[in-house]
């Protein structure tokens, strides 16, 4: 079964110690195969990184995410100072 989502699509990984948020404008989801893809701009945010790209393929079963083009990112190792 395919589901197409439009306008301000937000994916969130909440079952991990490191939350991840993915924003895009269009996402095609194959529910039975647990795959999602887009050819639109993608922004990924975590507590340590921000990545921007054009296009993405996510395979939830395999735990694999591929950013397809124009990938740019910033990583900051934020350690708590005491």
Coordinates of N, CA and C in Angstrom, one line a residue:
X1 N 0.8 -1.2 0.0 CA 0.0 0.0 0.0 C 0.9 1.2 0.0
X2 N 0.6 2.2 -0.9 CA 1.4 3.4 -1.1 C 0.6 4.6 -0.5
X3 N 1.3 5.5 0.2 CA 0.6 6.7 0.7 C 1.5 7.8 0.3
X4 N 1.0 8.9 -0.2 CA 1.7 10.1 -0.6 C 1.3 11.2 0.3
X5 N 2.3 11.8 1.0 CA 2.1 12.9 1.9 C 2.6 14.2 1.3
X6 N 1.9 15.3 1.5 CA 2.3 16.6 0.9 C 2.3 17.7 2.0
X7 N 3.1 18.7 1.8 CA 3.1 19.9 2.5 C 3.5 19.7 4.0
X8 N 4.7 20.2 4.3 CA 5.2 20.2 5.7 C 5.2 18.8 6.3
X9 N 5.8 17.8 5.6 CA 5.9 16.4 6.1 C 7.0 16.4 7.2
X10 N 6.7 15.8 8.3 CA 7.7 15.7 9.4 C 7.7 14.2 9.9
X11 N 8.9 13.6 9.8 CA 9.2 12.3 10.3 C 9.9 12.4 11.6
X12 N 9.6 11.7 12.7 CA 10.3 11.8 13.9 C 10.6 10.4 14.4
X13 N 11.9 10.2 14.8 CA 12.3 9.0 15.5 C 12.3 9.3 17.0
X14 N 11.4 8.7 17.7 CA 11.3 9.0 19.1 C 11.7 7.8 20.0
X15 N 11.9 6.6 19.4 CA 12.3 5.5 20.3 C 13.8 5.3 20.4
X16 N 14.5 6.4 20.4 CA 16.0 6.3 20.5 C 16.5 7.3 21.5
X17 N 17.6 7.1 22.0 CA 18.2 8.1 22.9 C 18.7 9.3 22.1
X18 N 18.8 9.2 20.8 CA 19.2 10.3 20.0 C 18.0 10.6 19.0
X19 N 17.1 11.5 19.4 CA 16.0 11.8 18.5 C 16.4 12.4 17.1
X20 N 15.7 12.1 16.1 CA 15.9 12.5 14.8 C 14.7 13.1 14.1
X21 N 14.7 14.2 13.5 CA 13.6 14.8 12.8 C 13.9 15.0 11.4
X22 N 13.1 14.6 10.4 CA 13.3 14.8 9.0 C 12.1 15.6 8.5
X23 N 12.4 16.7 7.8 CA 11.4 17.6 7.2 C 11.5 17.6 5.7
X24 N 10.4 17.5 5.0 CA 10.3 17.6 3.6 C 8.9 18.1 3.1
X25 N 8.7 18.4 1.9 CA 7.4 18.8 1.4 C 6.6 17.7 0.8
X26 N 7.2 16.6 0.4 CA 6.5 15.5 -0.2 C 7.2 14.2 0.1
X27 N 6.4 13.2 0.5 CA 7.0 11.9 0.9 C 6.1 10.8 0.4
X28 N 6.7 9.8 -0.3 CA 6.0 8.6 -0.8 C 6.3 7.5 0.2
X29 N 5.3 6.9 0.8 CA 5.6 5.8 1.8 C 5.0 4.5 1.3
X30 N 5.8 3.5 1.3 CA 5.3 2.1 1.0 C 5.2 1.4 2.3
X31 N 4.0 1.3 2.8 CA 3.8 0.8 4.2 C 4.2 -0.6 4.3
X32 N 3.9 -1.5 3.4 CA 4.2 -2.9 3.5 C 5.7 -3.2 3.4
X33 N 6.4 -2.4 2.7 CA 7.9 -2.6 2.6 C 8.7 -1.7 3.6
X34 N 8.0 -0.9 4.3 CA 8.5 0.0 5.3 C 9.6 0.9 4.6
X35 N 9.3 1.5 3.5 CA 10.2 2.4 2.8 C 9.5 3.7 2.5
X36 N 10.3 4.7 2.5 CA 9.8 6.1 2.2 C 10.9 6.8 1.3
X37 N 10.4 7.6 0.4 CA 11.3 8.3 -0.5 C 10.7 9.7 -1.0
X38 N 11.6 10.5 -1.4 CA 11.2 11.8 -1.9 C 12.3 12.3 -2.9
X39 N 11.9 13.2 -3.8 CA 12.9 13.8 -4.7 C 13.0 15.3 -4.3
X40 N 12.3 15.7 -3.2 CA 12.3 17.1 -2.8 C 13.4 17.4 -1.8
X41 N 13.6 18.7 -1.5 CA 14.6 19.0 -0.5 C 14.2 18.4 0.9
X42 N 15.3 18.0 1.6 CA 15.1 17.3 2.9 C 16.0 18.0 3.9
X43 N 15.5 18.2 5.1 CA 16.3 18.7 6.2 C 16.2 17.6 7.4
X44 N 17.4 17.2 7.9 CA 17.5 16.3 9.0 C 18.1 17.0 10.2
X45 N 17.4 16.9 11.3 CA 17.9 17.5 12.5 C 18.1 16.5 13.6
X46 N 19.2 16.5 14.3 CA 19.4 15.7 15.5 C 20.0 16.6 16.6
X47 N 20.3 16.1 17.7 CA 20.9 16.9 18.8 C 22.3 17.4 18.4
X48 N 23.0 16.7 17.5 CA 24.4 17.0 17.1 C 24.6 17.5 15.7
X49 N 23.6 17.3 14.8 CA 23.8 17.6 13.4 C 22.6 18.2 12.7
X50 N 22.9 18.9 11.6 CA 21.9 19.3 10.7 C 22.4 19.0 9.3
X51 N 21.6 18.2 8.6 CA 21.9 17.9 7.2 C 20.8 18.4 6.3
X52 N 21.2 18.9 5.1 CA 20.3 19.3 4.1 C 20.6 18.5 2.8
X53 N 19.7 18.1 2.0 CA 19.9 17.4 0.8 C 18.7 17.5 -0.1
X54 N 18.9 17.0 -1.4 CA 17.8 16.9 -2.3 C 17.6 15.4 -2.5
X55 N 16.4 15.0 -2.1 CA 16.1 13.6 -2.3 C 16.6 12.7 -1.2
X56 N 15.8 11.6 -0.9 CA 16.1 10.7 0.2 C 15.4 9.4 -0.1
X57 N 16.0 8.3 0.3 CA 15.4 7.0 0.4 C 15.6 6.4 1.8
X58 N 14.6 6.0 2.4 CA 14.6 5.5 3.8 C 14.1 4.1 3.7
X59 N 14.9 3.1 4.2 CA 14.5 1.7 4.4 C 14.5 1.4 5.9
X60 N 13.3 1.5 6.4 CA 13.1 1.3 7.9 C 13.5 -0.1 8.4
X61 N 13.2 -1.1 7.6 CA 13.5 -2.5 7.9 C 15.0 -2.7 8.1
X62 N 15.8 -2.1 7.1 CA 17.2 -2.3 7.1 C 17.9 -1.2 8.0
X63 N 17.2 -0.2 8.4 CA 17.8 0.9 9.2 C 18.8 1.7 8.3
X64 N 18.4 1.9 7.0 CA 19.3 2.6 6.1 C 18.6 3.8 5.5
X65 N 19.4 4.9 5.5 CA 18.8 6.2 5.0 C 19.9 6.7 4.0
X66 N 19.5 7.0 2.8 CA 20.4 7.5 1.7 C 19.9 8.9 1.3
X67 N 20.8 9.9 1.4 CA 20.6 11.2 0.9 C 21.1 11.2 -0.5
X68 N 20.3 11.7 -1.5 CA 20.6 11.5 -2.9 C 21.5 12.5 -3.6
X69 N 21.3 13.8 -3.3 CA 22.1 14.8 -4.0 C 22.2 16.1 -3.1
X70 N 23.2 16.9 -3.5 CA 23.4 18.2 -2.9 C 23.4 18.2 -1.4
X71 N 24.1 17.2 -0.8 CA 24.2 17.0 0.6 C 25.1 18.0 1.3
X72 N 24.6 18.7 2.3 CA 25.4 19.6 3.1 C 25.1 19.4 4.5
X73 N 26.1 19.6 5.4 CA 25.8 19.3 6.8 C 26.7 20.1 7.7
X74 N 26.2 20.1 9.0 CA 27.0 20.7 10.0 C 26.9 19.7 11.3
X75 N 28.0 19.5 11.9 CA 28.0 18.6 13.1 C 28.7 19.3 14.2
X76 N 28.1 19.3 15.4 CA 28.7 19.9 16.6 C 28.6 18.9 17.7
X77 N 29.8 18.6 18.3 CA 29.8 17.7 19.4 C 29.6 18.5 20.7
X78 N 28.3 18.5 21.1 CA 27.9 19.3 22.2 C 28.1 18.6 23.5
X79 N 29.1 18.9 24.2 CA 29.4 18.2 25.5 C 28.9 19.2 26.6
X80 N 28.4 18.6 27.6 CA 27.9 19.3 28.8 C 29.1 19.7 29.6
X81 N 29.3 21.0 29.9 CA 30.4 21.5 30.7 C 29.9 21.6 32.2
X82 N 30.8 21.1 33.1 CA 30.4 21.2 34.5 C 31.4 22.1 35.2

